[in-house]
XYZ file of C-alpha atoms in Angstrom:
650
model
C 53.642 149.246 129.702
C 53.000 149.622 133.415
C 54.766 146.860 136.194
C 51.065 146.118 137.269
C 49.944 145.109 133.582
C 53.030 143.446 132.468
C 51.753 140.918 135.480
C 48.014 140.581 134.392
C 49.813 139.564 130.590
C 47.234 138.836 128.300
C 43.493 138.284 129.891
C 40.265 138.655 129.225
C 40.972 142.310 130.755
C 43.094 142.831 127.658
C 39.872 142.646 125.347
C 37.850 145.369 124.708
C 34.252 145.127 122.272
C 33.798 148.347 120.446
C 30.570 147.461 118.994
C 28.213 145.261 117.558
C 28.454 143.334 114.552
C 24.406 143.274 113.538
C 25.689 145.530 110.470
C 27.925 142.628 108.449
C 25.798 140.094 107.144
C 23.091 143.178 105.389
C 26.811 145.210 104.153
C 29.829 142.822 104.088
C 31.144 144.415 101.544
C 31.638 147.696 104.233
C 34.089 144.949 106.267
C 35.625 143.122 103.590
C 35.742 144.715 100.203
C 33.287 142.468 98.098
C 31.420 139.104 98.456
C 33.220 137.982 95.534
C 36.755 135.393 95.145
C 38.607 138.342 97.154
C 36.344 138.802 99.872
C 36.471 134.973 99.962
C 39.741 134.764 100.137
C 40.241 138.001 102.688
C 38.072 135.939 105.574
C 41.385 133.251 105.597
C 43.593 136.321 105.792
C 41.547 137.548 108.712
C 42.024 134.364 110.233
C 45.701 134.313 109.694
C 46.190 137.301 110.458
C 45.369 136.972 114.337
C 48.376 133.813 114.733
C 50.577 136.293 112.495
C 49.541 139.267 115.859
C 50.811 136.265 117.842
C 53.688 135.685 116.024
C 54.787 139.508 115.897
C 54.342 139.732 120.016
C 56.664 136.457 120.288
C 54.259 134.145 121.354
C 54.076 132.039 118.030
C 56.176 130.136 115.227
C 54.024 127.650 113.781
C 50.592 128.322 111.775
C 48.925 125.778 109.750
C 46.279 126.087 107.109
C 44.391 123.778 105.699
C 41.370 124.076 102.685
C 39.072 121.391 103.846
C 36.672 119.335 101.580
C 33.491 121.900 100.754
C 35.892 124.434 101.281
C 36.274 124.852 104.483
C 39.206 126.752 105.927
C 41.351 125.357 109.366
C 43.858 127.838 110.673
C 45.806 126.557 113.677
C 48.263 128.272 115.632
C 50.958 127.452 118.723
C 50.323 131.102 119.753
C 48.950 131.665 123.827
C 45.396 130.845 123.016
C 42.712 133.120 123.196
C 41.856 133.855 126.610
C 38.615 131.989 127.718
C 38.093 133.498 131.328
C 34.705 135.566 131.361
C 34.742 139.038 129.811
C 33.579 142.022 132.631
C 32.119 144.133 130.315
C 30.338 141.812 128.429
C 29.032 138.800 130.953
C 30.566 136.126 128.662
C 33.722 134.031 127.398
C 36.593 136.565 126.659
C 36.723 134.333 123.246
C 32.819 134.461 122.958
C 33.159 138.414 122.820
C 36.229 137.657 120.269
C 34.313 136.015 118.032
C 31.039 138.006 118.235
C 31.495 141.710 118.459
C 32.831 143.471 116.011
C 36.067 145.421 116.745
C 36.683 143.256 119.774
C 40.513 141.826 119.828
C 43.114 142.456 121.817
C 45.140 144.850 119.108
C 43.002 146.997 120.581
C 44.767 147.107 123.653
C 47.959 148.423 123.245
C 49.458 146.509 126.054
C 48.561 143.430 124.642
C 50.201 143.919 121.315
C 52.588 146.847 119.992
C 51.243 146.654 116.720
C 48.851 143.909 114.432
C 48.240 143.421 111.575
C 44.526 142.063 110.329
C 42.449 144.963 108.164
C 42.347 147.727 110.248
C 40.835 145.778 113.027
C 37.781 144.328 111.505
C 39.196 141.515 112.787
C 37.405 137.133 113.414
C 34.110 138.331 114.177
C 33.807 139.247 111.100
C 34.162 135.819 109.704
C 32.665 134.163 112.077
C 29.053 136.665 110.893
C 29.891 135.697 107.523
C 29.936 131.998 107.611
C 27.648 129.400 107.895
C 29.219 127.217 110.806
C 32.588 128.214 112.266
C 34.264 126.563 115.706
C 36.754 127.985 117.704
C 39.581 125.090 119.909
C 41.386 127.027 122.198
C 44.280 125.403 124.183
C 45.434 127.595 127.233
C 46.805 126.757 130.769
C 46.628 123.338 130.215
C 42.460 122.578 129.210
C 40.761 122.957 125.591
C 38.026 124.901 125.197
C 35.343 125.075 122.426
C 32.845 126.927 121.474
C 30.643 126.839 117.696
C 28.637 129.082 115.918
C 26.016 129.428 112.935
C 26.389 132.747 110.876
C 27.583 134.411 113.830
C 25.720 133.767 116.853
C 26.741 131.058 119.318
C 25.647 127.646 119.559
C 26.419 127.304 123.195
C 28.380 128.959 126.146
C 32.226 128.248 125.801
C 32.538 124.849 127.159
C 35.542 122.674 128.749
C 36.149 120.180 125.970
C 39.822 118.068 128.263
C 43.293 118.467 128.586
C 45.785 120.553 126.688
C 49.593 119.742 127.055
C 49.945 122.953 124.385
C 48.927 126.413 123.928
C 47.238 127.964 120.608
C 44.437 128.310 118.948
C 41.925 126.743 115.893
C 39.422 128.343 114.001
C 37.880 126.140 111.746
C 34.788 127.885 108.789
C 32.992 127.882 105.868
C 31.935 130.609 104.010
C 27.877 131.248 104.079
C 26.441 130.980 100.680
C 23.623 132.900 101.668
C 26.598 135.884 101.586
C 29.521 134.752 98.664
C 28.954 134.512 95.133
C 31.470 131.284 94.559
C 32.650 129.359 97.340
C 35.920 127.729 95.834
C 38.876 128.544 97.755
C 41.959 129.111 95.050
C 45.136 127.046 96.300
C 47.611 129.816 94.275
C 45.901 132.546 95.737
C 46.136 131.897 99.347
C 50.452 130.076 98.676
C 50.683 133.550 97.297
C 49.759 135.587 100.663
C 51.034 132.868 102.536
C 54.350 133.032 100.735
C 54.385 136.879 101.216
C 53.923 136.808 104.961
C 56.495 134.122 105.656
C 59.027 136.587 103.793
C 57.163 139.223 105.784
C 58.096 137.868 109.504
C 61.728 136.419 109.277
C 61.498 132.964 111.375
C 57.822 131.955 111.237
C 56.804 128.858 109.553
C 53.073 128.819 107.721
C 52.371 125.536 105.678
C 49.321 125.439 103.529
C 47.461 121.950 103.243
C 45.272 121.480 100.310
C 42.448 118.463 101.319
C 40.317 118.796 98.302
C 43.218 117.274 95.904
C 45.734 114.522 96.135
C 49.120 114.352 94.314
C 50.551 111.324 91.915
C 51.387 109.403 95.401
C 47.942 110.129 96.905
C 49.086 112.593 99.469
C 47.233 115.804 99.651
C 48.908 119.096 98.326
C 50.887 120.901 101.011
C 54.004 123.401 100.865
C 55.653 124.719 103.435
C 57.121 128.365 103.439
C 60.031 129.666 106.188
C 62.611 132.371 105.254
C 65.395 132.783 107.565
C 67.058 136.368 105.623
C 63.066 137.844 105.112
C 63.216 140.656 103.089
C 66.553 139.550 101.763
C 65.068 136.007 100.397
C 61.536 138.174 99.352
C 63.475 140.353 97.144
C 65.379 137.250 95.400
C 62.195 135.391 94.897
C 60.143 138.840 93.094
C 63.796 138.743 90.520
C 64.599 135.432 89.960
C 63.415 136.049 86.336
C 65.785 139.118 85.902
C 68.881 139.494 85.325
C 70.670 141.194 87.996
C 72.763 144.377 87.861
C 74.530 144.411 90.843
C 75.823 141.135 93.088
C 74.090 141.638 96.263
C 70.751 142.471 97.626
C 71.321 145.585 99.450
C 69.402 145.327 103.297
C 69.056 147.037 106.263
C 66.895 146.243 109.532
C 66.139 148.570 112.398
C 64.494 150.714 114.286
C 64.604 154.397 113.734
C 63.331 156.994 116.291
C 61.052 154.202 117.470
C 59.685 152.854 114.287
C 61.085 148.860 113.148
C 61.896 149.537 109.597
C 63.385 147.012 107.168
C 64.084 147.907 103.292
C 66.008 145.277 100.867
C 66.606 146.147 97.170
C 68.425 145.078 94.386
C 69.005 146.659 90.495
C 68.100 144.295 87.671
C 68.682 145.412 83.930
C 65.061 146.119 83.281
C 63.179 149.329 82.867
C 60.868 148.722 85.109
C 60.093 149.590 88.908
C 59.180 147.463 91.177
C 58.211 148.613 94.514
C 56.325 146.441 97.446
C 55.478 148.266 100.399
C 54.129 146.662 103.632
C 52.514 147.778 106.935
C 52.171 145.524 109.576
C 51.969 142.782 107.207
C 49.205 144.981 105.037
C 49.946 145.248 101.283
C 50.023 148.933 101.318
C 49.753 148.972 97.144
C 48.984 152.312 96.999
C 51.596 153.575 98.929
C 52.042 156.269 101.331
C 54.531 157.904 103.894
C 56.698 154.770 104.083
C 57.457 154.687 100.404
C 57.841 158.350 100.217
C 60.656 158.203 102.967
C 62.032 155.328 101.179
C 62.100 157.479 97.663
C 63.641 160.187 99.324
C 66.233 158.194 100.835
C 67.120 156.409 97.591
C 67.022 159.910 95.864
C 69.126 162.238 97.382
C 71.805 159.678 98.253
C 72.458 158.266 94.900
C 72.518 161.862 93.779
C 74.835 163.191 96.188
C 76.826 159.999 95.809
C 76.446 160.673 91.373
C 77.668 164.000 91.573
C 80.254 163.794 94.038
C 81.496 160.769 91.226
C 81.477 163.554 88.474
C 79.890 160.724 86.637
C 77.108 163.458 85.831
C 79.142 166.167 84.458
C 78.682 165.216 80.857
C 74.869 165.186 81.436
C 73.169 168.054 79.779
C 70.289 167.861 81.499
C 68.753 167.435 85.287
C 67.890 163.831 86.470
C 64.724 163.112 88.351
C 63.841 160.635 90.803
C 62.210 158.134 88.453
C 65.652 157.796 86.765
C 67.450 155.869 90.334
C 63.979 154.140 90.398
C 64.322 152.360 86.692
C 65.437 148.927 87.219
C 64.935 148.515 90.949
C 62.960 146.053 92.206
C 62.453 147.171 96.399
C 60.415 145.630 99.380
C 59.763 148.184 102.273
C 58.525 146.938 105.642
C 57.445 148.937 108.790
C 55.551 148.641 111.620
C 52.918 151.327 113.179
C 51.702 150.729 116.496
C 48.538 152.423 115.531
C 48.771 153.487 111.502
C 45.940 155.407 109.730
C 45.423 154.377 105.968
C 44.072 156.825 103.235
C 43.278 156.386 99.590
C 40.644 155.187 97.643
C 40.999 151.518 98.888
C 42.296 152.132 102.669
C 45.475 150.806 101.439
C 48.062 154.065 101.716
C 49.669 155.046 104.733
C 49.386 158.644 106.325
C 51.478 158.891 109.302
C 53.911 161.288 108.920
C 56.076 160.214 111.515
C 57.120 157.425 109.484
C 58.428 159.165 106.397
C 61.883 160.728 108.189
C 62.751 156.829 109.865
C 62.681 155.171 106.491
C 64.306 157.796 104.567
C 66.704 157.849 107.183
C 67.550 153.830 107.504
C 67.585 153.742 103.747
C 70.274 156.856 103.436
C 72.342 154.844 106.070
C 72.162 151.964 104.202
C 72.585 153.056 100.604
C 75.837 155.058 101.942
C 77.559 152.332 103.533
C 76.609 149.932 100.600
C 78.053 152.769 98.110
C 81.087 153.131 99.896
C 81.934 149.503 100.116
C 80.694 148.606 96.778
C 82.502 150.617 93.864
C 81.682 148.673 91.099
C 78.027 147.931 91.607
C 77.878 151.865 92.481
C 79.759 152.596 89.387
C 76.696 150.174 87.489
C 73.924 151.389 89.057
C 74.929 155.437 88.457
C 75.508 154.422 84.435
C 71.719 152.603 85.159
C 70.707 155.986 86.108
C 72.345 158.248 83.480
C 71.169 155.912 80.600
C 67.620 155.765 82.723
C 67.476 159.731 82.468
C 68.470 159.895 78.773
C 65.632 157.094 77.951
C 63.181 159.278 79.926
C 64.712 162.535 77.935
C 64.046 161.071 74.724
C 60.897 158.958 75.869
C 59.367 162.383 76.462
C 59.744 164.055 73.267
C 58.005 161.096 71.681
C 55.603 161.315 74.395
C 55.091 165.361 73.032
C 54.995 163.885 69.758
C 52.105 161.704 70.214
C 49.866 164.242 72.198
C 50.436 167.312 70.142
C 49.074 164.934 67.272
C 46.174 164.642 68.788
C 46.028 168.528 69.672
C 46.771 169.677 65.714
C 44.529 166.874 64.163
C 41.359 167.719 65.545
C 39.615 164.961 67.263
C 43.003 163.246 67.279
C 41.294 159.887 67.112
C 43.374 157.191 65.325
C 41.571 156.832 61.813
C 40.953 152.941 62.218
C 38.860 153.676 65.303
C 34.860 153.221 64.771
C 33.799 155.051 67.502
C 30.469 154.879 69.719
C 27.779 157.752 69.890
C 27.821 157.934 73.023
C 29.820 160.317 74.474
C 29.517 159.395 78.452
C 32.453 157.187 79.289
C 30.324 155.218 81.879
C 28.295 153.743 79.651
C 30.876 153.222 76.445
C 33.331 150.579 75.881
C 35.968 149.799 73.749
C 37.018 146.439 71.845
C 40.211 146.128 71.500
C 40.206 143.854 68.124
C 42.715 141.123 66.952
C 43.253 141.904 62.937
C 41.432 143.937 60.591
C 38.977 141.305 59.618
C 37.790 140.454 63.083
C 37.767 144.430 63.953
C 35.292 144.664 60.406
C 33.531 141.826 61.572
C 33.004 143.315 65.168
C 32.104 146.730 63.784
C 29.079 145.382 61.647
C 27.828 142.886 64.988
C 28.527 146.159 67.380
C 25.548 148.296 68.771
C 27.094 151.683 67.460
C 25.294 153.686 70.398
C 27.920 152.459 73.414
C 30.627 150.021 71.552
C 33.651 151.006 70.159
C 36.197 149.052 67.852
C 39.774 149.244 67.144
C 41.609 146.871 65.827
C 45.204 146.142 66.245
C 47.495 144.914 63.742
C 50.023 141.936 64.793
C 51.610 141.991 68.140
C 52.161 144.977 70.163
C 55.474 145.745 71.287
C 56.415 143.623 74.266
C 56.981 146.296 76.929
C 58.692 144.226 79.492
C 61.987 144.500 77.971
C 61.246 148.091 75.856
C 62.750 151.430 76.971
C 59.652 153.682 77.098
C 61.074 155.910 74.547
C 60.415 152.967 72.452
C 56.925 152.359 73.736
C 55.339 155.647 72.408
C 57.074 155.078 69.517
C 55.069 151.942 68.533
C 52.278 152.749 66.105
C 49.143 149.980 68.324
C 50.518 151.767 71.691
C 50.164 154.980 69.939
C 46.678 154.128 68.861
C 45.481 152.732 72.438
C 46.795 155.708 74.068
C 44.867 158.541 71.883
C 41.574 156.301 71.141
C 40.881 156.252 75.091
C 41.860 159.735 75.604
C 44.655 158.921 78.237
C 47.790 161.247 78.576
C 51.253 160.718 80.481
C 53.457 163.194 82.435
C 52.847 165.475 85.026
C 55.206 168.295 86.880
C 55.929 166.126 89.828
C 55.591 162.765 88.244
C 56.569 161.951 84.497
C 55.260 158.602 84.170
C 52.161 159.421 85.998
C 48.855 158.777 84.252
C 46.127 161.334 83.888
C 42.636 159.556 83.459
C 41.298 162.673 82.862
C 39.541 162.494 79.750
C 39.426 158.745 79.534
C 36.386 157.813 76.632
C 35.458 154.299 77.920
C 34.490 152.387 81.360
C 35.104 149.276 79.731
C 37.965 148.201 78.017
C 37.820 144.654 76.869
C 40.347 142.814 75.119
C 39.453 140.696 72.300
C 41.806 137.980 70.814
C 41.050 134.713 68.544
C 41.148 131.869 70.940
C 45.083 130.616 69.276
C 48.213 130.242 69.771
C 48.577 133.855 68.306
C 45.658 135.331 70.607
C 46.407 134.115 73.473
C 49.877 135.674 73.055
C 48.805 138.978 71.559
C 46.738 139.035 74.827
C 49.118 138.276 77.081
C 51.545 141.816 75.311
C 48.049 143.644 75.669
C 48.002 142.841 79.239
C 51.229 143.351 80.239
C 50.841 146.879 78.705
C 48.133 147.437 80.828
C 50.074 146.323 84.206
C 53.229 148.302 83.427
C 52.185 151.152 82.211
C 47.988 151.771 82.696
C 47.905 150.156 85.931
C 45.145 152.217 87.295
C 43.136 150.906 84.715
C 42.568 147.541 85.940
C 42.685 148.613 89.216
C 39.814 150.398 88.688
C 38.084 147.571 86.859
C 38.066 149.028 83.677
C 39.678 146.428 81.933
C 38.435 143.011 80.895
C 38.346 140.470 78.401
C 35.972 138.625 75.832
C 35.321 135.152 75.409
C 33.851 133.767 72.299
C 32.581 130.625 72.433
C 35.077 127.638 70.890
C 32.235 125.504 69.422
C 29.360 125.293 67.544
C 27.348 122.330 67.800
C 24.533 121.614 65.004
C 22.575 119.147 63.897
C 20.313 120.397 60.625
C 19.122 123.802 61.542
C 19.216 123.672 65.112
C 22.796 125.265 66.348
C 24.495 126.314 69.592
C 27.547 127.465 71.375
C 29.994 125.723 73.792
C 33.042 127.967 75.869
C 34.364 124.836 76.725
C 35.070 120.797 76.105
C 32.435 119.688 78.206
C 29.465 121.937 77.296
C 30.927 120.685 74.049
C 30.212 117.035 74.832
C 26.886 117.905 76.605
C 25.235 118.946 73.720
C 26.622 116.823 71.738
C 24.847 114.297 73.782
C 21.843 115.779 73.843
C 21.267 116.496 70.361
C 22.304 112.474 69.676
C 19.567 111.602 71.981
C 17.028 113.180 70.136
C 16.041 110.644 68.053
C 17.288 111.409 64.674
C 19.848 108.772 63.239
C 22.129 111.930 61.350
C 25.997 112.252 63.011
C 26.393 115.863 64.827
C 28.460 118.604 63.504
C 31.312 120.282 65.694
C 32.854 123.535 64.487
C 36.625 124.237 66.419
C 36.647 128.205 66.235
C 40.200 129.185 66.002
C 39.517 133.041 65.196
C 36.929 135.526 65.360
C 36.668 136.090 61.709
C 34.816 132.697 61.485
C 31.770 134.363 62.783
C 29.505 136.634 61.198
C 28.690 139.335 62.702
C 25.238 137.806 63.834
C 27.130 135.260 65.366
C 29.723 137.709 66.845
C 27.196 140.158 68.528
C 25.052 137.169 69.930
C 27.806 135.458 71.375
C 30.425 137.468 72.317
C 29.307 141.060 72.199
C 25.163 141.270 73.650
C 25.604 142.604 76.894
C 22.502 140.428 77.927
C 24.610 136.954 76.548
C 28.202 137.012 77.354
C 30.655 136.469 79.123
C 33.113 138.935 80.356
C 36.215 138.627 82.520
C 37.054 141.550 84.484
C 40.961 141.610 85.292
C 42.443 141.879 88.626
C 44.888 142.346 90.695
C 44.886 139.420 93.227
C 48.468 140.072 94.176
C 51.115 142.885 93.773
C 54.069 140.550 94.279
C 53.116 137.479 92.520
C 51.292 139.412 89.574
C 54.697 141.422 88.954
C 57.146 138.129 89.071
C 54.257 136.255 86.458
C 54.772 139.282 83.818
C 58.440 139.208 84.226
C 58.688 135.377 83.827
C 56.269 135.444 81.055
C 57.966 138.552 79.489
C 61.274 138.492 80.043
C 64.236 137.069 78.509
C 65.176 133.917 81.424
C 63.305 131.085 79.451
C 63.624 128.503 82.344
C 61.123 129.667 84.628
C 58.754 130.393 81.575
C 59.209 126.901 80.380
C 58.347 125.483 84.143
C 55.801 127.892 84.343
C 54.230 126.842 80.804
C 54.569 122.976 81.633
C 52.600 123.142 85.009
C 49.792 125.273 83.985
C 49.559 123.673 80.396
C 46.497 121.788 81.778
C 44.357 124.617 81.896
C 45.046 125.995 78.538
C 42.467 124.954 75.587
C 44.107 126.253 72.616
C 45.246 124.980 68.995
C 47.885 125.370 67.422
């Protein structure tokens, strides 16, 4: 930074307006991904990211996020406050430029922020454009400044509104019902992201308050997120439902070739790999060059140690990179001044200059750790050897499944009742619990585009199974072959090949009882751990059969929850007839005949399908390991906390 610019600091000249924002309201999905639940929550992240940028620059250590009555959001930080002086180019206050110009913000001026987060520079102006009302209040240089907006347009020029004895910015906004499908914020979703941000920015305090709900003491629901050790604590949190293989978290933090790198990792006794990567606090769930650097450093260093120790001498086949990552939980975080994003959802880092610094940092970290902890080092290498042996067995089991498909012509399971259409975009398959319900579904379906695949009993819990056991499980083999999905390429033995995927809707349909809920969870665990790309592409759904039939004489209606049931009962009783209304509780799909199953659960015109989405990688991974792993106390706590949401009869 030049001496002249350093003196100037963070002022109106630091704000650059790159382009107008007329397009945002017409094409909101281009800016925030979608106008559903995910896009709604992304508005909060954009505002919070502005405050995080102040924290990254060393000017903010506390952020308060509040969900207001009416589903508004208030974000308060103690940063420097957005500049309010006149913007030379635009002729209005810099605050108004930031709030009403897409792409405007200090993050585009390298002298104001070395690095910044946010959705690739979209900024708070996008939030303003998609809010029915937004208020910005700035405490700066001893004064309070204020401006309000409706759907992105300023209601009046920035005005002075009192004196201030502190600095900071407060943004309060209410999402626009003309834009969003629904306006209800999920406390748990926001809490997951705030927790994640606290781990990624150690020393920062973030509070989340929900003013829509009070606890038993009559106080608002509130949590405080703060981490002193950052990623080490993050990894412990992610892995708290798994059994650790080594005693300590392996951690490194520092700058390599000008790139700030932080890595934390630990090995556990599970068979899954859990890598989470971030660039400037953005979750890069498609990976990228930083993750490549991590894998290279890990594989090369561990392989050299294992070879030098002589522990690989008796192994008859080559160890692959996958083997070194089985049972590994790791978080990789880098800061990049000008990140380049690629991939289907623009969450894959493309900066090539990042690979070497991360690889070097991981290599140095591991070398030191292995030398200082020989017992842990031996445990890790033994785990790697077991993983290699299991992978070798899994390859044989997988080849048997895929060779059988080729030898038997179509290779489709005998239990599959396929559909006539061969266009995956219009075809859907129901994975149905039990042969009985499967038979009813086969009778009730539309044969043109609906396929039925009955599953017998409970499929394997893949969270606790080695890979070769998965390919030996009959029901899982049937799912692979029915979908037309294959596993394994020359580069990656666990890669999923969807080129011959036969259905773009995969619908899980289970009974509305405890067993049905368990089977649903087992199938979802399998998809998340081994067919995750299907979920990420939006191909996985859960059917919603009704819970009740309310009947009076020849008239009958269906209810999907207790409120609907009670409303129907009241309507029927109010019709004047003196008979007691009958209510049937459907526990199993088999209790409905084919016509009922079609009209309530399978008819595209009237059915309700719930699309399975991954809102937060970290939370989803932790939830599956907690629900399906060996550690009982966290599972019991989860069940007790969430029992009120269940509508399941035993």
